[in-house]
Coordinates of C-alpha atoms in Angstrom, one line a residue:
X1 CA -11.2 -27.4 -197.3
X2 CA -13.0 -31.1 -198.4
X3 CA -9.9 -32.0 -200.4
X4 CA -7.9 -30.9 -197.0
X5 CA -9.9 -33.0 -195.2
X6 CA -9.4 -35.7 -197.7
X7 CA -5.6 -35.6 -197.6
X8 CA -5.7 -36.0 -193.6
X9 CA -7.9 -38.8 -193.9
X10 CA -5.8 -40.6 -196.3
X11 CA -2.6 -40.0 -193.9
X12 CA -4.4 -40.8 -190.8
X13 CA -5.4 -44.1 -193.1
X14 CA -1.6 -44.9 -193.7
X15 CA -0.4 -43.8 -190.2
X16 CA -2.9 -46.3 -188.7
X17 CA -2.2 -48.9 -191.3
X18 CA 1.6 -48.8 -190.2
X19 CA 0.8 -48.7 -186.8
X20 CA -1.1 -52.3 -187.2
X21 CA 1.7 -53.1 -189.1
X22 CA 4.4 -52.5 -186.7
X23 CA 2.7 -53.9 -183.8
X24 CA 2.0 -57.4 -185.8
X25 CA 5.9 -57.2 -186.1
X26 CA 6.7 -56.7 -182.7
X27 CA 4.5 -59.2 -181.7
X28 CA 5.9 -61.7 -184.2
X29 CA 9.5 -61.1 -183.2
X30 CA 8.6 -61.8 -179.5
X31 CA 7.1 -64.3 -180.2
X32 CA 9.9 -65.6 -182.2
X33 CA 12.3 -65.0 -179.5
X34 CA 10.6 -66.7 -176.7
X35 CA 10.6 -69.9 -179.1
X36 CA 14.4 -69.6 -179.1
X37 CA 14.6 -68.7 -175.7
X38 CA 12.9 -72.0 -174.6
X39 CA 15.1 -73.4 -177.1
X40 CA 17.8 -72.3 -175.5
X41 CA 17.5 -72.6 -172.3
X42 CA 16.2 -76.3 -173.2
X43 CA 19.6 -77.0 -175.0
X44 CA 21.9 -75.1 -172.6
X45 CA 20.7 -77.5 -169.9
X46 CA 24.2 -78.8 -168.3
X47 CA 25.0 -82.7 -168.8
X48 CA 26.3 -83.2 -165.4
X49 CA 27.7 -86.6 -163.2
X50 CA 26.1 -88.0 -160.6
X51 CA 27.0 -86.7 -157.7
X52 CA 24.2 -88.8 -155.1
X53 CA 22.0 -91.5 -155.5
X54 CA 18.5 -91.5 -154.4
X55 CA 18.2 -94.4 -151.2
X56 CA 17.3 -95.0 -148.1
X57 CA 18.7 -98.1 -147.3
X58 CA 21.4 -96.8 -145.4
X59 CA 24.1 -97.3 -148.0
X60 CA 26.9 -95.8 -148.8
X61 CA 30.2 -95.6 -150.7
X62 CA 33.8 -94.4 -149.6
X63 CA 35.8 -93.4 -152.7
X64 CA 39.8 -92.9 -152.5
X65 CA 41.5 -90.4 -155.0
X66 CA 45.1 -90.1 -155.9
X67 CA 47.7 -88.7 -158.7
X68 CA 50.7 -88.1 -155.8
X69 CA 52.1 -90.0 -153.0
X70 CA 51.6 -93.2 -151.9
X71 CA 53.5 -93.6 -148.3
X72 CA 49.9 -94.3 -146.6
X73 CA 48.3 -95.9 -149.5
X74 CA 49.8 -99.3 -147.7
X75 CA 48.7 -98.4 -144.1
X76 CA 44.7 -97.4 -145.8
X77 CA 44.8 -101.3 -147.3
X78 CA 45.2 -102.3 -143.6
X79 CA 42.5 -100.4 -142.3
X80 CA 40.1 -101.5 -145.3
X81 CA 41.2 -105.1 -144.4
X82 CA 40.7 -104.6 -140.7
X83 CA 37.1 -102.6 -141.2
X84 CA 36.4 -105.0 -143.7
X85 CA 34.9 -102.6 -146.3
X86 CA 35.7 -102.4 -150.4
X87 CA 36.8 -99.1 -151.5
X88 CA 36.4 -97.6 -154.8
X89 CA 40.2 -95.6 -155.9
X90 CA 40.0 -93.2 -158.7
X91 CA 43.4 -93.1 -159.9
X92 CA 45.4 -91.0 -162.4
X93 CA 47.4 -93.3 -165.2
X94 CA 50.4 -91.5 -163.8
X95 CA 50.0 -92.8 -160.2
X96 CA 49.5 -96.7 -161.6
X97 CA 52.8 -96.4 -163.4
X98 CA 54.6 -95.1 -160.8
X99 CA 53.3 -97.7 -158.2
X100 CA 52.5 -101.1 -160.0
X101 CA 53.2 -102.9 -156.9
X102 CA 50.7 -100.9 -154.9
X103 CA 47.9 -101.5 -157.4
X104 CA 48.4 -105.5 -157.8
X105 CA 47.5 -105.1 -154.0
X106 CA 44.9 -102.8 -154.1
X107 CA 43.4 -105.1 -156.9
X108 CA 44.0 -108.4 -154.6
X109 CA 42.4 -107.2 -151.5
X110 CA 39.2 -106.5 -153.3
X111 CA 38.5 -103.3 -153.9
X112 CA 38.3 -101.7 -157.6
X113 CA 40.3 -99.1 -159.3
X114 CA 38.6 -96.4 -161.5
X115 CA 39.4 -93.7 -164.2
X116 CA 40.8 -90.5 -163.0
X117 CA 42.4 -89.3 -166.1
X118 CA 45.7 -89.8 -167.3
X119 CA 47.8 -86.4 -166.2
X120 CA 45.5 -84.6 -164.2
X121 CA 45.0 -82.2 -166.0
X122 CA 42.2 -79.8 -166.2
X123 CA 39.8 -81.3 -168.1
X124 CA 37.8 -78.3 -169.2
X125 CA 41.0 -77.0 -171.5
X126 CA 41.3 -80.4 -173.3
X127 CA 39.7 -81.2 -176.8
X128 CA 38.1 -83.9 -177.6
X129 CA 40.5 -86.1 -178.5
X130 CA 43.0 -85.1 -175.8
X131 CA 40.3 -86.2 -173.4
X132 CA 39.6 -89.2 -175.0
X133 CA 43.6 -89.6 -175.1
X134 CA 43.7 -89.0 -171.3
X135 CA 40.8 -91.6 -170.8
X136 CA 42.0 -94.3 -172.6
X137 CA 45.8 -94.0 -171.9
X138 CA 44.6 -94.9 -168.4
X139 CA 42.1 -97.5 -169.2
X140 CA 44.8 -99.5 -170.8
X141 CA 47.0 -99.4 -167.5
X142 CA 43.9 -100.5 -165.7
X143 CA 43.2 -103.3 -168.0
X144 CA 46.6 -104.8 -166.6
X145 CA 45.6 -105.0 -163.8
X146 CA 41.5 -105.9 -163.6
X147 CA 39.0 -107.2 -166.2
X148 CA 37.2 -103.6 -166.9
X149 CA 35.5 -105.4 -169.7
X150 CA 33.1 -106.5 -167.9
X151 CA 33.2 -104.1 -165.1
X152 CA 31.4 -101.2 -164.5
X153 CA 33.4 -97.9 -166.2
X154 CA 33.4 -95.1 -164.2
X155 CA 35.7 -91.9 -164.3
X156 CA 35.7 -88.6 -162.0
X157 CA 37.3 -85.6 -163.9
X158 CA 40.3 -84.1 -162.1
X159 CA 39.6 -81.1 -159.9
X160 CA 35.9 -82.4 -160.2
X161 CA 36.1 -80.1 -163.7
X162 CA 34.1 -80.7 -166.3
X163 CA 31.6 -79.8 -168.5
X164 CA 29.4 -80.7 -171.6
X165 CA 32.2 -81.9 -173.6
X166 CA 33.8 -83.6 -171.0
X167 CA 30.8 -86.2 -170.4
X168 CA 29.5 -86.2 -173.7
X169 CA 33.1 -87.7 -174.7
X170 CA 33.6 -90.4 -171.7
X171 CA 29.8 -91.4 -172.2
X172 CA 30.8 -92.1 -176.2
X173 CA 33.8 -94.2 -174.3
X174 CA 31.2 -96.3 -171.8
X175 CA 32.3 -93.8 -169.1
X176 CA 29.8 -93.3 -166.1
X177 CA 31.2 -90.0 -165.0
X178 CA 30.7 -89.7 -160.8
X179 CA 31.4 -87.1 -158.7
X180 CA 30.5 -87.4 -154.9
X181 CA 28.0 -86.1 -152.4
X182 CA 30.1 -85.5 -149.1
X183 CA 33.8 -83.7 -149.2
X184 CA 35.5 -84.6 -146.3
X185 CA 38.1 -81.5 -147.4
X186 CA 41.2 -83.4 -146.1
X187 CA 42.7 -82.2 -149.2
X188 CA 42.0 -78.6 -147.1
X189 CA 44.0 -80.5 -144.5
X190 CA 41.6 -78.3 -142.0
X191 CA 42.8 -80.9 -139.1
X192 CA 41.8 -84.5 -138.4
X193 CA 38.8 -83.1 -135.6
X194 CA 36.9 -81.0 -138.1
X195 CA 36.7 -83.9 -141.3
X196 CA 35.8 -86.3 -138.4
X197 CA 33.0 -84.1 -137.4
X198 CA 32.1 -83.1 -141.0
X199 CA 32.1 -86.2 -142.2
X200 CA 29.4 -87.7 -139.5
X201 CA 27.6 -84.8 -139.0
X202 CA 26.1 -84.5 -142.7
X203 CA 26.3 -88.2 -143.6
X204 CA 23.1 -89.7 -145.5
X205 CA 22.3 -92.9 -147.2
X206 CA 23.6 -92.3 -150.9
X207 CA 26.2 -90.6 -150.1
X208 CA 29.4 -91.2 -151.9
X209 CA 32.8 -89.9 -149.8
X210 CA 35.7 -88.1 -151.2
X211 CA 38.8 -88.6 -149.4
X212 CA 42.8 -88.5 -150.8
X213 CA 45.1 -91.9 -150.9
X214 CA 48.0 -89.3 -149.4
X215 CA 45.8 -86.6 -147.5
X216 CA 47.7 -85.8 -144.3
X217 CA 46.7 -87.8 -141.4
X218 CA 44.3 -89.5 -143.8
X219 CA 44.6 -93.3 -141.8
X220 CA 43.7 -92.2 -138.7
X221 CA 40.9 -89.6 -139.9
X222 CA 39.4 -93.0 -141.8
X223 CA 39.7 -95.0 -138.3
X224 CA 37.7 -92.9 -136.6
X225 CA 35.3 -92.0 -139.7
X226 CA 34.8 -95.7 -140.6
X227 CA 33.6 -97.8 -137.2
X228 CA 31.3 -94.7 -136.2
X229 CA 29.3 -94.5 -139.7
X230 CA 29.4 -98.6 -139.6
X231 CA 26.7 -98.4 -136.4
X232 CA 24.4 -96.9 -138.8
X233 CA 25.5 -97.3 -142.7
X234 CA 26.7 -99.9 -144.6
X235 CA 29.7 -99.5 -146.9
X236 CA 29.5 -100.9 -150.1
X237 CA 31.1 -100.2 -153.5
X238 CA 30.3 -97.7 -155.7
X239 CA 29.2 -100.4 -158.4
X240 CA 26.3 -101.2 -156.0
X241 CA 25.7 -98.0 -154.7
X242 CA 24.7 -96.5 -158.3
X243 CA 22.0 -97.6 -160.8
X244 CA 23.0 -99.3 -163.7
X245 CA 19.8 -99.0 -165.7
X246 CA 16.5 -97.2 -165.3
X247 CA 17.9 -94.0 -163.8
X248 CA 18.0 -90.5 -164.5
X249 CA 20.4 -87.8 -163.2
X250 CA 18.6 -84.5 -162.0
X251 CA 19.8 -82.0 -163.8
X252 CA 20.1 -79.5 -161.3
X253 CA 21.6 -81.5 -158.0
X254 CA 23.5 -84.1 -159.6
X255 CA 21.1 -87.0 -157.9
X256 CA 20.7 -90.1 -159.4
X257 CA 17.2 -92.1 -159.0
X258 CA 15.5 -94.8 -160.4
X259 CA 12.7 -94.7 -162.6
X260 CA 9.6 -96.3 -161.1
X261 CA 8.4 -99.0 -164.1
X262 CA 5.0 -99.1 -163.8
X263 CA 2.3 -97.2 -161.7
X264 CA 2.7 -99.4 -158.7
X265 CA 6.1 -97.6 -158.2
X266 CA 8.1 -101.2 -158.9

């Protein structure tokens, strides 16, 4: 009977023994993998453009893209000259070689001409170097016609697709990559009353405009969009709309701000 109760000590001993055992484990492991969760989720943490910037000066930007058509490209440079604003165009490498005459007078009325990939293509299916191929195949065709030397480099991914790889790569190149804030949809065409009313109705300072060179009824959408927002906003380019230094770009909206340099906020 003693050595019985021996025995069942002796298991009870090892049972428990495992037990501690096992729970030390567990606790290890989860501890483990929270580490590499928070590791994770640290790392997965999407590189993305800037979409707004942080101001309140009333400033903001209108930005012109364009791969197709150019019949009211012409008529826009009237209106820009008439408004008297500078536009920023994002423009596909296919678009400059198919209109070199367009973009000597895009260039010679002031405003500047940015990176909008080479093809169009989606940006997201590309390697590395076919996005660096896209990039610089377009740079080249701007060089032609601008010194972007000693310009600012900015480029917005067709489709506004992209992702890690996408602006990891156009950062190695000295690529800014910009997005916008406010889509006025005319590429939706949705009618020239509802962009008009979209477009004022949500505008705020740091806003940066999408609109389409060959959108339909894009010149007189921009006639009425442009003399309204100019009783309250200013329109400047994008080069002075963004921060050039001293900025970070929230991870989760997209907004750039500046970075206050000392504790008195300046």
């Amino acid at each position: 009977m003693l050595s019985c109760s021996a025995e069942t000590f002796q298991l009870f001993k090892k049972k428990l023994a495992y037990f501690f055992i096992i729970i030390i484990i567990l606790f290890s492991s989860s501890s483990v993998l929270a580490q590499n969760n928070f590791r994770s989720n640290y790392s997965s943490r999407r590189l993305v453009p800037i979409y707004q910037v942080d101001r309140n000066d009333h400033k903001i930007t209108l930005t012109v893209d364009g791969a197709w058509g150019s019949n009211q490209t012409e008529a826009l440079l009237e209106l820009f000259k008439k408004e008297d604003i500078s536009v920023s165009f994002f423009f596909a490498g296919i678009w400059l070689q198919n209109n070199p005459d367009l973009v000597q007078k895009i260039v010679a009325a002031g405003h500047q001409i940015y990176n909008h990939s080479y093809s169009h293509s989606h940006f997201n299916n590309l390697t590395k170097n076919e996005i660096i191929e896209e990039l610089q195949k377009t740079e080249a065709i701007i060089k032609q016609y601008q010194n972007s030397e000693t310009g600012l480099k900015l480029f917005r991914p067709p489709y506004g697709e992209y992702n890690d790889l996408v602006i990891k790569t156009a950062r190695e190149l000295g690529y800014q990559v910009v997005q916008w804030s406010l889509d006025s949809h005319d590429w939706m065409d949705p009618g020239q009353e509802y962009i008009v009313e979209r477009v004022i109705k949500n505008i705020n300072s740091g806003d940066i405009l999408l609109f389409h060179n060959n959108s339909e009824n894009i010149v007189e959408i921009l006639s009425e969009i442009i003399p309204t927002l100019k009783q309250d906003y200013q329109f400047v380019k994008i080069e002075d709309l963004i921060y050039n230094d001293n900025y970070q770009i929230s991870s989760q909206t997209g907004l750039q701000y500046k970075i206050k340099d000392d504790a008195n906020g300046n």
